[in-house]
Each structure stands twice: as C-alpha cells, then as structure tokens.
mmCIF file of C-alpha atoms and ligand atoms in Angstrom:
data_model
loop_
_atom_site.group_PDB
_atom_site.id
_atom_site.type_symbol
_atom_site.label_atom_id
_atom_site.label_comp_id
_atom_site.label_asym_id
_atom_site.label_seq_id
_atom_site.Cartn_x
_atom_site.Cartn_y
_atom_site.Cartn_z
ATOM 1 C CA VAL A 1 -6.600 1.615 16.760
ATOM 2 C CA LYS A 2 -5.114 -1.805 16.369
ATOM 3 C CA LYS A 3 -7.533 -4.599 15.599
ATOM 4 C CA THR A 4 -7.927 -7.441 18.113
ATOM 5 C CA LYS A 5 -6.576 -9.857 15.520
ATOM 6 C CA HIS A 6 -3.374 -7.818 15.271
ATOM 7 C CA LYS A 7 -3.019 -7.725 19.040
ATOM 8 C CA ILE A 8 -3.360 -11.508 19.202
ATOM 9 C CA LEU A 9 -0.707 -11.889 16.515
ATOM 10 C CA ASP A 10 1.524 -9.502 18.429
ATOM 11 C CA MET A 11 1.155 -11.657 21.572
ATOM 12 C CA LEU A 12 1.830 -14.868 19.645
ATOM 13 C CA LEU A 13 4.927 -13.403 17.970
ATOM 14 C CA ASN A 14 6.284 -12.367 21.356
ATOM 15 C CA HIS A 15 5.640 -15.789 22.915
ATOM 16 C CA SER A 16 6.652 -18.121 20.104
ATOM 17 C CA ASP A 17 8.667 -20.300 22.524
ATOM 18 C CA THR A 18 5.683 -21.167 24.723
ATOM 19 C CA HIS A 19 1.964 -21.802 24.447
ATOM 20 C CA LEU A 20 -0.361 -18.952 25.234
ATOM 21 C CA SER A 21 -3.632 -20.019 26.774
ATOM 22 C CA GLY A 22 -6.868 -18.782 25.237
ATOM 23 C CA GLN A 23 -7.833 -17.533 28.690
ATOM 24 C CA LYS A 24 -4.665 -15.449 28.999
ATOM 25 C CA ILE A 25 -5.319 -13.832 25.625
ATOM 26 C CA CYS A 26 -8.919 -13.113 26.708
ATOM 27 C CA ASP A 27 -7.779 -11.567 29.960
ATOM 28 C CA VAL A 28 -5.222 -9.312 28.323
ATOM 29 C CA LEU A 29 -7.430 -8.190 25.461
ATOM 30 C CA GLY A 30 -10.784 -8.292 27.207
ATOM 31 C CA CYS A 31 -12.559 -10.396 24.615
ATOM 32 C CA SER A 32 -14.344 -13.756 24.625
ATOM 33 C CA ARG A 33 -12.697 -17.133 23.984
ATOM 34 C CA THR A 34 -14.888 -17.611 20.931
ATOM 35 C CA ALA A 35 -13.613 -14.295 19.582
ATOM 36 C CA VAL A 36 -10.012 -15.439 20.143
ATOM 37 C CA TRP A 37 -10.701 -18.727 18.398
ATOM 38 C CA LYS A 38 -12.249 -16.910 15.427
ATOM 39 C CA HIS A 39 -9.251 -14.612 15.060
ATOM 40 C CA ILE A 40 -6.878 -17.567 15.287
ATOM 41 C CA LYS A 41 -8.820 -19.289 12.484
ATOM 42 C CA GLU A 42 -8.584 -16.132 10.416
ATOM 43 C CA LEU A 43 -4.829 -15.877 10.944
ATOM 44 C CA GLU A 44 -4.535 -19.517 9.898
ATOM 45 C CA SER A 45 -6.444 -18.839 6.720
ATOM 46 C CA GLU A 46 -3.956 -16.045 5.999
ATOM 47 C CA GLY A 47 -1.082 -18.528 6.154
ATOM 48 C CA PHE A 48 0.051 -18.324 9.790
ATOM 49 C CA LYS A 49 0.776 -21.795 11.168
ATOM 50 C CA ILE A 50 -0.577 -21.973 14.699
ATOM 51 C CA GLU A 51 -0.456 -25.001 16.947
ATOM 52 C CA ALA A 52 -3.406 -25.399 19.304
ATOM 53 C CA ILE A 53 -3.020 -27.813 22.214
ATOM 54 C CA GLN A 54 -5.835 -28.454 24.670
ATOM 55 C CA LYS A 55 -5.236 -27.080 28.158
ATOM 56 C CA ARG A 56 -2.009 -25.376 27.017
ATOM 57 C CA GLY A 57 -3.121 -22.993 24.331
ATOM 58 C CA TYR A 58 -1.791 -21.535 21.114
ATOM 59 C CA ARG A 59 1.716 -21.270 19.748
ATOM 60 C CA LEU A 60 2.845 -19.620 16.538
ATOM 61 C CA LEU A 61 4.902 -22.031 14.440
ATOM 62 C CA SER A 62 5.524 -19.910 11.366
ATOM 63 C CA THR A 63 4.489 -16.791 9.540
ATOM 64 C CA PRO A 64 3.555 -16.725 5.842
ATOM 65 C CA LYS A 65 5.935 -15.627 3.099
ATOM 66 C CA GLU A 66 2.935 -14.148 1.313
ATOM 67 C CA LEU A 67 2.002 -10.558 1.913
ATOM 68 C CA SER A 68 -0.144 -10.182 5.025
ATOM 69 C CA GLU A 69 -1.784 -7.036 6.330
ATOM 70 C CA ALA A 70 -1.509 -8.211 9.928
ATOM 71 C CA ARG A 71 2.142 -9.170 9.537
ATOM 72 C CA ILE A 72 3.049 -5.775 8.056
ATOM 73 C CA LEU A 73 1.344 -3.841 10.844
ATOM 74 C CA VAL A 74 2.487 -5.936 13.787
ATOM 75 C CA GLY A 75 6.024 -4.915 14.614
ATOM 76 C CA LEU A 76 6.151 -2.071 12.095
ATOM 77 C CA LYS A 77 8.887 0.189 13.450
ATOM 78 C CA THR A 78 7.896 3.489 11.887
ATOM 79 C CA LYS A 79 6.197 6.545 13.317
ATOM 80 C CA GLU A 80 4.200 7.414 10.216
ATOM 81 C CA LEU A 81 5.085 5.528 7.070
ATOM 82 C CA GLY A 82 2.700 2.635 6.551
ATOM 83 C CA GLN A 83 0.850 3.145 9.808
ATOM 84 C CA HIS A 84 -2.185 4.054 7.752
ATOM 85 C CA LEU A 85 -2.298 0.883 5.675
ATOM 86 C CA ILE A 86 -4.755 0.286 2.854
ATOM 87 C CA TYR A 87 -4.434 -3.373 1.936
ATOM 88 C CA PHE A 88 -6.046 -5.023 -1.085
ATOM 89 C CA ASP A 89 -6.222 -8.733 -1.888
ATOM 90 C CA SER A 90 -6.338 -7.586 -5.488
ATOM 91 C CA ILE A 91 -6.526 -4.210 -7.229
ATOM 92 C CA GLY A 92 -5.978 -2.664 -10.666
ATOM 93 C CA SER A 93 -3.251 -0.211 -9.664
ATOM 94 C CA THR A 94 -2.149 0.878 -6.197
ATOM 95 C CA GLN A 95 -0.824 4.054 -7.812
ATOM 96 C CA LYS A 96 -4.220 4.995 -9.192
ATOM 97 C CA GLU A 97 -5.887 4.233 -5.858
ATOM 98 C CA ALA A 98 -3.276 6.276 -3.983
ATOM 99 C CA GLN A 99 -3.837 9.200 -6.375
ATOM 100 C CA HIS A 100 -7.547 9.184 -5.486
ATOM 101 C CA LEU A 101 -6.879 8.808 -1.764
ATOM 102 C CA ALA A 102 -4.369 11.674 -1.852
ATOM 103 C CA GLU A 103 -6.932 13.900 -3.557
ATOM 104 C CA ASP A 104 -9.377 12.964 -0.810
ATOM 105 C CA GLY A 105 -6.902 14.049 1.861
ATOM 106 C CA ALA A 106 -5.182 10.807 2.916
ATOM 107 C CA PRO A 107 -2.501 11.607 5.513
ATOM 108 C CA HIS A 108 1.277 11.586 5.077
ATOM 109 C CA GLY A 109 2.554 8.035 5.249
ATOM 110 C CA THR A 110 -0.546 6.303 3.888
ATOM 111 C CA LEU A 111 0.446 3.099 2.121
ATOM 112 C CA VAL A 112 -1.668 1.346 -0.496
ATOM 113 C CA ILE A 113 -0.466 -2.207 -1.022
ATOM 114 C CA THR A 114 -1.256 -5.489 -2.723
ATOM 115 C CA SER A 115 0.439 -8.591 -4.042
ATOM 116 C CA HIS A 116 -2.070 -8.964 -6.835
ATOM 117 C CA GLN A 117 -2.041 -5.953 -9.107
ATOM 118 C CA THR A 118 -3.806 -6.439 -12.409
ATOM 119 C CA THR A 119 -3.186 -3.223 -14.374
ATOM 120 C CA GLY A 120 0.032 -1.801 -12.941
ATOM 121 C CA ARG A 121 1.769 0.937 -14.847
ATOM 122 C CA GLY A 122 5.248 2.310 -15.210
ATOM 123 C CA ARG A 123 6.435 5.631 -16.576
ATOM 124 C CA LEU A 124 4.936 7.059 -19.793
ATOM 125 C CA GLY A 125 1.965 4.713 -19.556
ATOM 126 C CA ARG A 126 4.116 1.606 -19.860
ATOM 127 C CA ILE A 127 2.915 -1.632 -18.325
ATOM 128 C CA TRP A 128 4.191 -2.988 -15.009
ATOM 129 C CA SER A 129 3.301 -6.649 -14.792
ATOM 130 C CA MET A 130 3.264 -8.750 -11.664
ATOM 131 C CA PRO A 131 2.687 -12.487 -11.361
ATOM 132 C CA LYS A 132 -0.211 -12.914 -8.929
ATOM 133 C CA GLY A 133 0.836 -13.112 -5.281
ATOM 134 C CA LYS A 134 4.542 -13.289 -6.145
ATOM 135 C CA GLY A 135 5.514 -9.682 -5.737
ATOM 136 C CA ILE A 136 4.749 -6.441 -3.970
ATOM 137 C CA ALA A 137 3.000 -3.451 -5.477
ATOM 138 C CA MET A 138 2.773 -0.485 -3.184
ATOM 139 C CA SER A 139 2.218 3.252 -3.351
ATOM 140 C CA LEU A 140 3.250 5.551 -0.554
ATOM 141 C CA ILE A 141 1.615 8.940 -0.087
ATOM 142 C CA LEU A 142 3.901 11.674 1.218
ATOM 143 C CA ARG A 143 3.077 15.262 2.000
ATOM 144 C CA PRO A 144 6.467 16.924 1.968
ATOM 145 C CA GLU A 145 6.969 20.632 2.400
ATOM 146 C CA LEU A 146 9.402 20.777 -0.467
ATOM 147 C CA SER A 147 9.624 22.743 -3.671
ATOM 148 C CA ILE A 148 8.735 20.949 -6.902
ATOM 149 C CA ASN A 149 12.329 20.774 -8.121
ATOM 150 C CA ARG A 150 13.330 18.654 -5.100
ATOM 151 C CA ILE A 151 10.683 15.963 -5.618
ATOM 152 C CA PRO A 152 12.854 13.792 -7.927
ATOM 153 C CA GLN A 153 15.205 13.348 -4.964
ATOM 154 C CA LEU A 154 12.485 11.304 -3.273
ATOM 155 C CA THR A 155 12.817 8.649 -5.985
ATOM 156 C CA LEU A 156 16.476 8.356 -5.093
ATOM 157 C CA ILE A 157 15.691 8.107 -1.363
ATOM 158 C CA ALA A 158 13.201 5.339 -2.163
ATOM 159 C CA ALA A 159 15.839 3.498 -4.179
ATOM 160 C CA VAL A 160 18.377 3.647 -1.342
ATOM 161 C CA ALA A 161 15.742 2.430 1.144
ATOM 162 C CA VAL A 162 14.893 -0.546 -1.084
ATOM 163 C CA VAL A 163 18.545 -1.474 -1.621
ATOM 164 C CA LYS A 164 19.261 -1.382 2.125
ATOM 165 C CA ALA A 165 16.127 -3.349 3.012
ATOM 166 C CA ILE A 166 16.800 -6.093 0.465
ATOM 167 C CA THR A 167 20.352 -6.533 1.722
ATOM 168 C CA ASP A 168 19.145 -6.627 5.345
ATOM 169 C CA VAL A 169 16.462 -9.228 4.754
ATOM 170 C CA THR A 170 18.107 -11.424 2.115
ATOM 171 C CA GLY A 171 21.811 -10.606 1.959
ATOM 172 C CA ILE A 172 21.477 -9.830 -1.756
ATOM 173 C CA GLN A 173 23.349 -6.779 -3.050
ATOM 174 C CA THR A 174 21.447 -4.781 -5.637
ATOM 175 C CA ASP A 175 22.393 -1.935 -7.969
ATOM 176 C CA ILE A 176 20.564 1.284 -8.681
ATOM 177 C CA LYS A 177 20.157 2.434 -12.257
ATOM 178 C CA TRP A 178 19.232 6.099 -12.461
ATOM 179 C CA PRO A 179 16.623 7.133 -11.791
ATOM 180 C CA ASN A 180 14.175 4.430 -10.868
ATOM 181 C CA ASP A 181 15.394 0.874 -11.395
ATOM 182 C CA ILE A 182 16.885 -1.610 -8.964
ATOM 183 C CA LEU A 183 18.876 -4.247 -10.808
ATOM 184 C CA VAL A 184 20.741 -7.426 -10.066
ATOM 185 C CA LYS A 185 23.243 -8.600 -12.686
ATOM 186 C CA GLY A 186 21.735 -6.119 -15.113
ATOM 187 C CA LYS A 187 18.177 -7.404 -14.717
ATOM 188 C CA LYS A 188 15.362 -5.404 -13.212
ATOM 189 C CA MET A 189 13.979 -6.429 -9.844
ATOM 190 C CA VAL A 190 12.255 -3.235 -8.733
ATOM 191 C CA GLY A 191 10.743 -0.287 -10.574
ATOM 192 C CA ILE A 192 9.860 3.004 -8.911
ATOM 193 C CA LEU A 193 7.339 5.533 -10.166
ATOM 194 C CA THR A 194 7.165 8.969 -8.528
ATOM 195 C CA GLU A 195 4.217 11.219 -9.258
ATOM 196 C CA MET A 196 3.012 14.414 -7.629
ATOM 197 C CA GLN A 197 -0.073 16.491 -7.151
ATOM 198 C CA THR A 198 0.497 20.228 -7.232
ATOM 199 C CA GLU A 199 -1.509 23.379 -6.780
ATOM 200 C CA GLY A 200 0.223 26.290 -8.431
ATOM 201 C CA THR A 201 3.816 25.914 -7.324
ATOM 202 C CA ASN A 202 2.861 24.028 -4.141
ATOM 203 C CA VAL A 203 3.361 20.301 -3.789
ATOM 204 C CA LYS A 204 0.156 18.833 -2.343
ATOM 205 C CA ALA A 205 1.181 15.195 -2.359
ATOM 206 C CA VAL A 206 3.829 12.891 -3.731
ATOM 207 C CA ILE A 207 3.000 9.308 -4.564
ATOM 208 C CA ILE A 208 5.872 6.882 -4.713
ATOM 209 C CA GLY A 209 4.949 3.618 -6.386
ATOM 210 C CA MET A 210 7.166 0.579 -6.114
ATOM 211 C CA GLY A 211 6.816 -2.666 -7.986
ATOM 212 C CA MET A 212 8.980 -5.487 -6.670
ATOM 213 C CA ASN A 213 9.646 -8.967 -7.975
ATOM 214 C CA ILE A 214 10.044 -11.193 -4.936
ATOM 215 C CA ASN A 215 8.843 -14.799 -5.151
ATOM 216 C CA ALA A 216 8.271 -15.172 -8.891
ATOM 217 C CA ASP A 217 10.047 -17.886 -10.829
ATOM 218 C CA LYS A 218 11.430 -17.000 -14.216
ATOM 219 C CA ASN A 219 8.510 -18.611 -16.025
ATOM 220 C CA ASP A 220 5.946 -16.692 -13.993
ATOM 221 C CA PHE A 221 6.865 -13.533 -15.914
ATOM 222 C CA PRO A 222 5.222 -12.804 -19.233
ATOM 223 C CA GLU A 223 7.375 -13.853 -22.185
ATOM 224 C CA GLU A 224 8.245 -10.297 -23.229
ATOM 225 C CA ILE A 225 10.004 -9.384 -19.983
ATOM 226 C CA ARG A 226 11.481 -12.786 -19.087
ATOM 227 C CA SER A 227 14.923 -11.819 -20.346
ATOM 228 C CA ILE A 228 15.018 -8.422 -18.617
ATOM 229 C CA ALA A 229 13.341 -9.185 -15.260
ATOM 230 C CA THR A 230 14.661 -10.922 -12.158
ATOM 231 C CA SER A 231 13.315 -11.699 -8.696
ATOM 232 C CA LEU A 232 14.696 -12.573 -5.282
ATOM 233 C CA LYS A 233 13.432 -16.143 -5.753
ATOM 234 C CA THR A 234 15.273 -16.679 -9.040
ATOM 235 C CA LEU A 235 18.444 -15.326 -7.421
ATOM 236 C CA THR A 236 18.308 -17.262 -4.154
ATOM 237 C CA GLY A 237 16.216 -20.288 -5.057
ATOM 238 C CA LYS A 238 13.834 -19.711 -2.177
ATOM 239 C CA SER A 239 10.839 -17.618 -1.195
ATOM 240 C CA HIS A 240 11.143 -14.570 1.016
ATOM 241 C CA ASP A 241 8.895 -12.998 3.658
ATOM 242 C CA MET A 242 7.237 -10.209 1.707
ATOM 243 C CA SER A 243 5.730 -8.500 4.753
ATOM 244 C CA LEU A 244 9.117 -8.295 6.429
ATOM 245 C CA ILE A 245 10.580 -6.732 3.284
ATOM 246 C CA VAL A 246 7.821 -4.106 3.310
ATOM 247 C CA GLN A 247 8.380 -3.344 7.008
ATOM 248 C CA THR A 248 12.099 -2.964 6.442
ATOM 249 C CA ILE A 249 11.708 -0.692 3.407
ATOM 250 C CA LEU A 250 9.330 1.562 5.349
ATOM 251 C CA PHE A 251 11.745 1.679 8.266
ATOM 252 C CA TYR A 252 14.697 2.743 6.111
ATOM 253 C CA PHE A 253 12.597 5.107 4.036
ATOM 254 C CA GLU A 254 11.408 6.951 7.130
ATOM 255 C CA ASP A 255 14.888 7.083 8.594
ATOM 256 C CA LEU A 256 16.448 8.405 5.376
ATOM 257 C CA TYR A 257 13.575 10.805 4.803
ATOM 258 C CA MET A 258 13.977 12.370 8.257
ATOM 259 C CA ARG A 259 17.703 12.701 7.750
ATOM 260 C CA TYR A 260 17.095 14.249 4.351
ATOM 261 C CA LEU A 261 14.722 16.827 5.836
ATOM 262 C CA ASP A 262 17.190 17.616 8.636
ATOM 263 C CA GLU A 263 20.495 17.509 6.819
ATOM 264 C CA GLY A 264 19.672 17.919 3.139
ATOM 265 C CA PHE A 265 20.320 15.755 0.120
ATOM 266 C CA SER A 266 24.094 15.321 0.366
ATOM 267 C CA VAL A 267 23.954 12.376 2.790
ATOM 268 C CA ILE A 268 21.515 10.558 0.468
ATOM 269 C CA LYS A 269 23.525 11.479 -2.616
ATOM 270 C CA TRP A 270 26.564 9.795 -1.175
ATOM 271 C CA MET A 271 24.678 6.589 -0.322
ATOM 272 C CA TRP A 272 22.906 6.595 -3.664
ATOM 273 C CA GLU A 273 26.148 6.980 -5.621
ATOM 274 C CA SER A 274 27.765 4.101 -3.759
ATOM 275 C CA HIS A 275 25.055 1.774 -5.130
ATOM 276 C CA ALA A 276 24.715 3.258 -8.608
ATOM 277 C CA VAL A 277 25.792 1.133 -11.570
ATOM 278 C CA SER A 278 25.793 3.726 -14.309
ATOM 279 C CA ILE A 279 28.157 6.231 -12.732
ATOM 280 C CA GLY A 280 31.555 6.375 -14.452
ATOM 281 C CA LYS A 281 30.259 4.385 -17.429
ATOM 282 C CA ARG A 282 29.452 5.296 -20.986
ATOM 283 C CA ILE A 283 25.700 5.427 -21.381
ATOM 284 C CA ASN A 284 22.938 6.312 -23.795
ATOM 285 C CA ALA A 285 20.227 8.482 -22.333
ATOM 286 C CA ARG A 286 17.027 8.176 -24.311
ATOM 287 C CA LEU A 287 15.124 11.360 -23.553
ATOM 288 C CA PHE A 288 11.344 11.358 -23.559
ATOM 289 C CA ASN A 289 11.323 13.675 -26.600
ATOM 290 C CA GLY A 290 13.011 10.902 -28.573
ATOM 291 C CA LYS A 291 16.505 12.427 -28.566
ATOM 292 C CA VAL A 292 19.415 10.224 -27.505
ATOM 293 C CA LEU A 293 22.444 11.636 -25.698
ATOM 294 C CA THR A 294 25.606 9.560 -25.456
ATOM 295 C CA GLY A 295 28.478 10.110 -23.099
ATOM 296 C CA LEU A 296 29.978 9.499 -19.707
ATOM 297 C CA ALA A 297 27.708 9.403 -16.645
ATOM 298 C CA LYS A 298 29.520 11.661 -14.168
ATOM 299 C CA GLY A 299 27.164 11.416 -11.205
ATOM 300 C CA ILE A 300 24.116 13.226 -9.926
ATOM 301 C CA ASP A 301 23.832 16.833 -8.870
ATOM 302 C CA GLU A 302 22.321 18.304 -5.718
ATOM 303 C CA GLU A 303 18.832 18.082 -7.225
ATOM 304 C CA GLY A 304 19.170 14.436 -8.171
ATOM 305 C CA ALA A 305 19.552 15.110 -11.905
ATOM 306 C CA LEU A 306 21.944 12.889 -13.843
ATOM 307 C CA LEU A 307 25.071 14.581 -15.182
ATOM 308 C CA LEU A 308 26.224 13.345 -18.562
ATOM 309 C CA GLU A 309 29.396 14.510 -20.268
ATOM 310 C CA ASP A 310 29.170 14.256 -24.049
ATOM 311 C CA ASP A 311 32.090 13.641 -26.409
ATOM 312 C CA GLN A 312 32.573 17.384 -26.878
ATOM 313 C CA GLY A 313 33.083 17.704 -23.139
ATOM 314 C CA SER A 314 29.909 19.571 -22.313
ATOM 315 C CA ILE A 315 27.829 18.520 -19.344
ATOM 316 C CA HIS A 316 24.118 17.821 -19.736
ATOM 317 C CA LYS A 317 21.707 17.753 -16.815
ATOM 318 C CA ILE A 318 19.125 15.029 -17.345
ATOM 319 C CA TYR A 319 15.891 15.088 -15.394
ATOM 320 C CA SER A 320 14.080 12.153 -16.978
ATOM 321 C CA ALA A 321 15.159 9.503 -19.460
ATOM 322 C CA ASP A 322 15.732 5.811 -20.006
ATOM 323 C CA ILE A 323 19.353 4.861 -19.535
ATOM 324 C CA GLU A 324 21.107 2.186 -21.558
ATOM 325 C CA ILE A 325 24.423 1.031 -20.181
HETATM 326 C C1 BT5 B 401 8.888 1.533 -13.753
HETATM 327 O O1 BT5 B 401 8.537 2.112 -14.948
HETATM 328 O O2 BT5 B 401 9.800 0.784 -13.590
HETATM 329 C C2 BT5 B 401 7.978 1.907 -12.584
HETATM 330 C C3 BT5 B 401 7.116 0.740 -12.167
HETATM 331 C C4 BT5 B 401 6.240 1.116 -11.000
HETATM 332 C C5 BT5 B 401 5.254 0.037 -10.667
HETATM 333 C C6 BT5 B 401 4.552 0.316 -9.385
HETATM 334 S S1 BT5 B 401 3.755 -1.081 -8.745
HETATM 335 C C7 BT5 B 401 2.944 -0.151 -7.558
HETATM 336 C C8 BT5 B 401 2.505 1.109 -8.278
HETATM 337 N N1 BT5 B 401 1.245 0.902 -8.949
HETATM 338 C C9 BT5 B 401 1.356 1.045 -10.281
HETATM 339 O O3 BT5 B 401 0.418 0.933 -11.092
HETATM 340 N N2 BT5 B 401 2.643 1.317 -10.597
HETATM 341 C C10 BT5 B 401 3.478 1.397 -9.426
HETATM 342 P P1 BT5 B 401 9.445 2.128 -16.241
HETATM 343 O O4 BT5 B 401 10.809 2.627 -15.916
HETATM 344 O O5 BT5 B 401 8.641 2.871 -17.238
HETATM 345 O O6 BT5 B 401 9.591 0.628 -16.654
HETATM 346 C C11 BT5 B 401 8.537 -0.092 -17.242
HETATM 347 C C12 BT5 B 401 9.148 -1.226 -18.028
HETATM 348 O O7 BT5 B 401 9.666 -2.218 -17.151
HETATM 349 C C13 BT5 B 401 8.171 -1.981 -18.901
HETATM 350 O O8 BT5 B 401 8.035 -1.349 -20.154
HETATM 351 C C14 BT5 B 401 8.803 -3.371 -19.011
HETATM 352 O O9 BT5 B 401 9.803 -3.361 -20.003
HETATM 353 C C15 BT5 B 401 9.506 -3.520 -17.695
HETATM 354 N N3 BT5 B 401 8.727 -4.321 -16.763
HETATM 355 C C16 BT5 B 401 7.385 -4.452 -16.625
HETATM 356 N N4 BT5 B 401 7.060 -5.257 -15.608
HETATM 357 C C17 BT5 B 401 8.235 -5.679 -15.068
HETATM 358 C C18 BT5 B 401 8.582 -6.531 -13.989
HETATM 359 N N5 BT5 B 401 7.674 -7.122 -13.225
HETATM 360 N N6 BT5 B 401 9.905 -6.715 -13.728
HETATM 361 C C19 BT5 B 401 10.851 -6.118 -14.472
HETATM 362 N N7 BT5 B 401 10.589 -5.314 -15.505
HETATM 363 C C20 BT5 B 401 9.301 -5.072 -15.799
#
C-alpha cells in the first residue's frame, strides 16, 4: 500500500503546471486538510520545494537532488524491483542488512538503500567509502531460479543496467571493467558486489550491492582514493537527481533481467562487451590466491568468465580477480 504522502507527491508531480487545492487533495485521498498540510510539510523537510498560495493551493516547484524514499517510489516503473523499498537515513552497510533480510525471507526485488553508509565494504573485506549524502549505496535482493555457476552473470547485468541508466539521466558514457567496476576516464565511479546465499546446490538469494559516486566533489573523498575515484559531479560540474538515477537503474535492471531469463545470456553478453574497456587489451589479472596472469583479454564466455590469452597462446578462464589495464 502506498502511503498518503506518496499519493500526494504523485498528484503534485502530475500537476506541476497548476496549483492543486488542499480540498481537491482531501477529496481524492479521503483525508483531512490538516493531514495534507502535515504531509506537505514533511515533503518540504525532505527537500521538495512546494509553493502554497491561499485559495489556490499547492504547486511543486522542484524535487530534491538528494536521495528521497518518496521520490524513488513515486513513478517507479518496475513490477518488482525496488517496490519493496527499505530506506535508511543512515546505516552501516546495506549489504549486511540485505543479507539479514534475505535470510528472514525478504521477497524478490527488495531494495535496501541509503545515501549515508558508514561501514560499506567491497570484495575481500575491502572498504567502500562514501561521502555522506553524496552517493548511493544500495543492495538488491533477487531470488533467481538459476544454478550457482550462472550467478556471476547477474553482476554483468547490473553493470549494463547502471551504464544505460547513467547515460539516460546524465548523458555521460561510462566503461565497464570486468567484473564489477564502472569507470570514466579510468577512474572508478561505481563498484558492484554480488553475494549469494545457498542451500546445498540451490541458490536461495542473490544480493547485488552497488556503491555509486554521484554528487561528491573530489575533496569529499578520503585522501587514499582521491586519485582513483570519480563522480558524476566532478565530471559534469553539477549535482544530479539521485532518486531518478535509482529509478532508472531498477527499470533497466528489471528489463534486462527478464530478457536474460527469457532469451539467455547472449543478448546481455553483447551489450556488456560493447561497453567493456578491457577487451582486446593487454591486462594483468591479479587472482585472489595472489597469482598474477598477464595476457590479452579476449572477451567473456557464456558464463560471464573473463577469457585471457597468455603469451604461450593458452586461454585461461577467470572467475574472480582484480584487473589492471
Ligand atoms: C567493489 O569492491 O567495488 C564493490 C563495492 C560495493 C559497495 C556497495 S555499497 C552498497 C553495498 N553495501 C556494502 O557494504 N557494499 C555494497 P572492490 O572491487 O573490492 O573495490 C574496493 C576498492 O575500491 C577499495 O579497496 C578502494 O580502493 C576503492 N574504493 C573504495 N571506495 C570507493 C569509492 N567511493 N569510489 C571509488 N573507489 C572506491
């Protein structure tokens, strides 16, 4: 059920060219004028600019660039992804929270999200840092009926969804670095972390975490990542609507995911490869056992593994590693 506040926002968004009288809102939603006024005040405190003129009513002047629960939900064009939204003003790690929720039976499509994550993590226990309120940290719970060996493909679907959404909303073209980084001019803007819960050989849940640098300035990042990180703000010089970016990612993710279930991985593989930076280049693959393989990145296979041709001409299938280009 949609909250009254969300319904009011929905009405305001659809009537931004005229004033909506308090009475009209009451009539449509069946609530009191005081209730309407209270919700309007709440929306204002969340950054929505609303003009109130006596005898005419309310008009929405602008929506906040900051992440907003109401703004994500109102106008969200998905059937499942994100419809069950767990929003936090601040949290340690959305990934950790999503892991708990998944164990407790949270449905497919549940999204845990914040723009203030205090102890975010990357792969192998590495730190994911996020300047407060300047980025998006979210973890999506999926319940796919897929075998374990296909789960890494979901990271690649997520990457394609993010690339498409960022281009749609901002016009910025981004590159994918296998398996889980989105880069612009060689600097990291988004990191993806895919984890799963299994029972025997069954996949119970997959949790796809995404950390995105949106409205941070260069100096907002901690010293140690300043030279390797980038954000949409540093690239474009302006702030972007974080809720709209989330909506758009969820839309593309769901669309690609359905196509993937219907048609298989090949359609995704093709899109993924067209955005990949490492393919056709000489790379070092630092494996998690410490070994380094050097050679030519040939592409990905049907499972989503990276294919690397070494100098002796043999092909290695790489399932997880850090890639240096
Ligand atoms: C990743 O790991 O890139 C996956 C990051 C996933 C973060 C999301 S946020 C929502 C959800 N909740 C969580 O707690 N986690 C997920 P990896 O490939 O291991 O890269 C980690 C490395 O990226 C670090 O060691 C830093 O070098 C670098 N790094 C950390 N914060 C960064 C940032 N904000 N921007 C760019 N690079 C960063």
